[in-house]
CSV table of C-alpha atoms in Angstrom, one decimal:
chain,number,residue,atom,x,y,z
V,152,MET,CA,21.7,-115.0,-92.9
V,153,SER,CA,23.1,-111.9,-90.8
V,154,ARG,CA,19.5,-110.5,-90.7
V,155,ILE,CA,18.3,-113.8,-89.0
V,156,ILE,CA,21.1,-113.8,-86.6
V,157,VAL,CA,20.5,-110.0,-85.6
V,158,LEU,CA,16.7,-110.7,-85.4
V,159,SER,CA,17.4,-113.7,-83.1
V,160,LEU,CA,19.8,-111.8,-80.9
V,161,PHE,CA,17.1,-108.9,-80.6
V,162,LEU,CA,14.5,-111.3,-79.8
V,163,ILE,CA,16.9,-113.0,-76.9
V,164,PHE,CA,17.7,-109.5,-75.5
V,165,GLY,CA,14.2,-108.6,-75.6
V,166,PHE,CA,13.1,-111.5,-73.6
V,167,ILE,CA,16.0,-111.5,-71.3
V,168,SER,CA,15.1,-107.8,-70.3
V,169,CYS,CA,11.4,-108.6,-70.1
V,170,LYS,CA,12.1,-111.4,-67.7
V,171,THR,CA,14.3,-109.0,-65.7
V,172,ALA,CA,11.6,-106.4,-65.6
V,173,GLU,CA,9.0,-108.9,-64.5
V,174,LYS,CA,11.5,-110.0,-61.5
V,175,GLU,CA,11.6,-106.4,-60.2
V,176,VAL,CA,8.6,-105.9,-57.9
V,177,ASP,CA,7.5,-102.4,-56.9
V,178,LYS,CA,7.5,-102.8,-53.1
V,179,LEU,CA,6.0,-99.3,-52.5
V,180,GLU,CA,3.1,-100.6,-54.8
V,181,ILE,CA,2.7,-103.5,-52.6
V,182,ALA,CA,2.7,-101.6,-49.4
V,183,LYS,CA,0.3,-99.1,-50.6
V,184,LYS,CA,-2.2,-102.2,-51.7
V,185,TYR,CA,-1.7,-103.5,-48.3
V,186,TYR,CA,-2.9,-100.4,-46.5
V,187,LYS,CA,-5.7,-100.4,-49.0
V,188,PHE,CA,-6.7,-103.9,-48.2
V,189,LEU,CA,-6.7,-103.1,-44.5
V,190,ASP,CA,-8.9,-100.4,-45.0
V,191,THR,CA,-11.4,-102.1,-47.0
V,192,SER,CA,-10.9,-105.3,-45.3
V,193,ASP,CA,-10.3,-107.3,-48.4
V,194,SER,CA,-9.0,-110.6,-47.3
V,195,ALA,CA,-8.9,-112.0,-51.0
V,196,GLY,CA,-6.5,-109.3,-51.7
V,197,MET,CA,-4.4,-109.4,-48.8
V,198,ILE,CA,-3.7,-113.1,-49.5
V,199,THR,CA,-1.9,-112.1,-52.9
V,200,LEU,CA,0.5,-109.6,-50.8
V,201,LEU,CA,1.5,-111.8,-47.7
V,202,GLY,CA,4.0,-114.4,-47.6
V,203,ASP,CA,3.3,-117.8,-45.8
V,204,SER,CA,3.9,-116.3,-42.4
V,205,ILE,CA,4.1,-112.6,-41.2
V,206,VAL,CA,5.7,-111.1,-38.2
V,207,ILE,CA,4.2,-108.1,-36.4
V,208,ARG,CA,6.6,-106.2,-34.0
V,209,GLU,CA,6.0,-103.3,-31.6
V,210,ASN,CA,9.2,-101.8,-30.7
V,211,GLU,CA,7.8,-99.4,-27.9
V,212,ASP,CA,6.7,-102.6,-25.8
V,213,ASP,CA,8.6,-105.6,-27.2
V,214,TYR,CA,5.4,-107.0,-28.4
V,215,VAL,CA,6.1,-109.6,-31.3
V,216,GLU,CA,3.3,-111.7,-32.8
V,217,ARG,CA,3.6,-114.4,-35.6
V,218,PHE,CA,0.9,-115.3,-37.9
V,219,SER,CA,0.5,-117.7,-40.4
V,220,GLN,CA,-1.2,-116.4,-43.7
V,221,LYS,CA,-4.7,-117.9,-42.7
V,222,GLY,CA,-4.0,-116.5,-39.1
V,223,TYR,CA,-3.6,-113.0,-40.3
V,224,ILE,CA,-6.8,-113.3,-42.5
V,225,LYS,CA,-8.7,-114.2,-39.3
V,226,TRP,CA,-7.1,-111.2,-37.6
V,227,LEU,CA,-8.1,-108.9,-40.4
V,228,GLU,CA,-11.8,-110.4,-40.2
V,229,TRP,CA,-11.9,-109.4,-36.7
V,230,ASP,CA,-10.5,-106.0,-37.3
V,231,SER,CA,-13.1,-105.5,-40.2
V,232,VAL,CA,-16.0,-105.7,-37.5
V,233,PHE,CA,-15.1,-102.3,-36.2
V,234,GLY,CA,-15.2,-100.5,-39.4
V,235,PRO,CA,-11.6,-99.5,-39.8
V,236,THR,CA,-10.5,-96.4,-41.8
V,237,TYR,CA,-6.6,-96.7,-42.3
V,238,LYS,CA,-4.8,-93.6,-44.0
V,239,ILE,CA,-1.5,-93.3,-45.4
V,240,LEU,CA,-0.2,-90.1,-44.0
V,241,GLU,CA,3.6,-90.8,-45.8
V,242,ILE,CA,5.2,-93.6,-47.4
V,243,GLU,CA,8.4,-94.2,-49.1
V,244,GLN,CA,10.6,-97.1,-50.1
V,245,GLU,CA,14.4,-97.1,-48.9
V,246,GLY,CA,16.0,-99.9,-50.4
V,247,GLU,CA,14.3,-103.1,-49.8
V,248,ILE,CA,12.1,-101.7,-47.2
V,249,VAL,CA,9.0,-99.4,-47.1
V,250,LYS,CA,8.8,-96.9,-44.4
V,251,ALA,CA,5.1,-95.4,-43.5
V,252,ARG,CA,3.3,-93.1,-41.3
V,253,ILE,CA,-0.3,-94.4,-40.7
V,254,SER,CA,-3.5,-93.2,-39.0
V,255,LYS,CA,-6.3,-95.6,-38.0
V,256,ILE,CA,-9.7,-94.9,-36.3
V,257,ASP,CA,-12.6,-97.5,-36.0
V,258,LYS,CA,-15.4,-97.9,-33.3
V,259,ARG,CA,-13.0,-99.5,-30.9
V,260,ILE,CA,-10.3,-97.1,-31.0
V,261,PHE,CA,-12.7,-94.3,-31.0
V,262,PHE,CA,-14.2,-95.5,-27.6
V,263,LEU,CA,-10.8,-96.5,-26.1
V,264,HIS,CA,-8.5,-93.7,-27.4
V,265,GLU,CA,-11.2,-91.0,-28.5
V,266,GLU,CA,-9.0,-90.0,-31.3
V,267,PRO,CA,-7.1,-91.6,-34.4
V,268,MET,CA,-3.9,-93.4,-33.3
V,269,ILE,CA,-0.7,-92.6,-35.5
V,270,TRP,CA,2.4,-94.4,-35.8
V,271,ASN,CA,5.3,-95.2,-37.8
V,272,GLU,CA,6.2,-98.7,-39.2
V,273,VAL,CA,8.6,-100.6,-41.4
V,274,ILE,CA,7.4,-103.2,-43.9
V,275,ARG,CA,9.9,-105.9,-45.0
V,276,PHE,CA,9.7,-108.3,-47.7
V,277,LYS,CA,10.8,-111.8,-48.8
V,278,ASN,CA,10.3,-113.3,-52.0
V,279,ASN,CA,8.5,-110.0,-53.0
V,280,LYS,CA,5.8,-110.5,-50.5
V,281,ILE,CA,5.3,-109.0,-47.0
V,282,ASN,CA,6.8,-110.9,-44.2
V,283,SER,CA,6.9,-108.5,-41.5
V,284,ILE,CA,5.8,-105.1,-40.2
V,285,GLU,CA,7.3,-103.5,-37.6
V,286,ARG,CA,5.5,-100.4,-35.6
V,287,VAL,CA,8.6,-98.6,-34.6
V,288,GLU,CA,7.1,-95.5,-33.0
V,289,TYR,CA,3.6,-94.4,-31.9
V,290,GLU,CA,3.2,-90.7,-32.6
V,291,VAL,CA,-0.3,-90.5,-31.2
V,292,PHE,CA,-1.3,-92.9,-28.7
V,293,ASP,CA,-2.5,-92.2,-25.3
V,294,VAL,CA,-1.8,-95.5,-23.5
V,295,MET,CA,-3.2,-94.3,-20.3
V,296,ARG,CA,-6.4,-93.1,-21.7
V,297,PHE,CA,-6.7,-96.3,-23.8
V,298,LEU,CA,-6.3,-98.8,-20.9
V,299,LYS,CA,-8.5,-96.6,-18.3
V,300,ASN,CA,-11.2,-96.9,-20.8
V,301,ARG,CA,-10.7,-100.4,-21.3
V,302,VAL,CA,-10.8,-101.3,-17.6
V,303,ILE,CA,-14.1,-99.2,-17.4
V,304,LEU,CA,-15.8,-101.2,-20.4
V,305,VAL,CA,-14.5,-104.7,-19.0
V,306,SER,CA,-15.4,-103.9,-15.5
V,307,TRP,CA,-19.1,-102.8,-16.7
V,308,ILE,CA,-19.6,-105.8,-19.0
V,309,ASP,CA,-18.6,-108.2,-16.2
V,310,GLU,CA,-20.9,-106.9,-14.0
V,311,ASN,CA,-23.7,-106.3,-16.5
V,312,HIS,CA,-23.3,-108.6,-19.2
V,313,PRO,CA,-21.2,-111.6,-18.0
V,314,GLU,CA,-22.3,-113.6,-21.3
V,315,LEU,CA,-19.6,-111.4,-23.1
V,316,ASN,CA,-16.8,-112.0,-20.7
V,317,GLY,CA,-13.7,-112.8,-23.0
V,318,PHE,CA,-14.5,-110.6,-25.6
V,319,LEU,CA,-11.4,-108.5,-25.2
V,320,HIS,CA,-9.1,-111.4,-26.2
V,321,ASP,CA,-11.2,-113.4,-29.0
V,322,GLN,CA,-9.5,-111.9,-32.2
V,323,THR,CA,-11.9,-113.9,-34.4
V,324,LYS,CA,-14.8,-112.3,-36.4
V,325,SER,CA,-17.2,-113.7,-33.6
V,326,GLY,CA,-15.2,-112.2,-31.0
V,327,GLY,CA,-15.0,-108.9,-32.5
V,328,LYS,CA,-19.0,-108.9,-32.9
V,329,LYS,CA,-18.9,-109.7,-29.2
V,330,TYR,CA,-16.4,-106.6,-28.5
V,331,LEU,CA,-18.7,-104.5,-30.8
V,332,LYS,CA,-21.8,-105.5,-28.7
V,333,ALA,CA,-20.2,-104.8,-25.4
V,334,LEU,CA,-19.2,-101.2,-26.6
V,335,GLU,CA,-23.0,-100.7,-28.0
V,336,LEU,CA,-24.5,-101.9,-24.6
V,337,PHE,CA,-21.9,-99.8,-22.5
V,338,LYS,CA,-23.0,-96.6,-24.8
V,339,ASN,CA,-26.7,-97.2,-24.3
V,340,ARG,CA,-26.4,-97.9,-20.5
């Protein structure tokens, strides 16, 4: 009888410790997957990491954008058109948040910025899903060069290809394709 009680207690404690281990989620691994899915434009994978909504905040210019999960996936599809390369330069978990130093280059950024952009950001979680990403500082971002090149591009498109007007603000996959077409036309002028 005492063997049955000891065995039962062992099974109960084993079950409880397994359940506790299941609840502990490695936020650092979630963040690494997030950047991998950004890099590969994997919308199906991204859905598994995001909460119902996500807030993107940039501290340097007080920019805040709120996305539904579906809206963020639409943005990811737009981003994918430019062939992005995201690199994790540094990443660490501090308590309930993950801090990362990220580099990004793609066809759009290469034209506008002429080199990769590098920034630091903080990822926050709710119910073990990403619910906010805060860019706290740009390390490499020449805003004047970026804006100058963008004005040159938009002005040239307005004069020479007005059928593409509005490409700058249409963050859908079709809008991304128009943006890419504008870049190609400008380069081949």
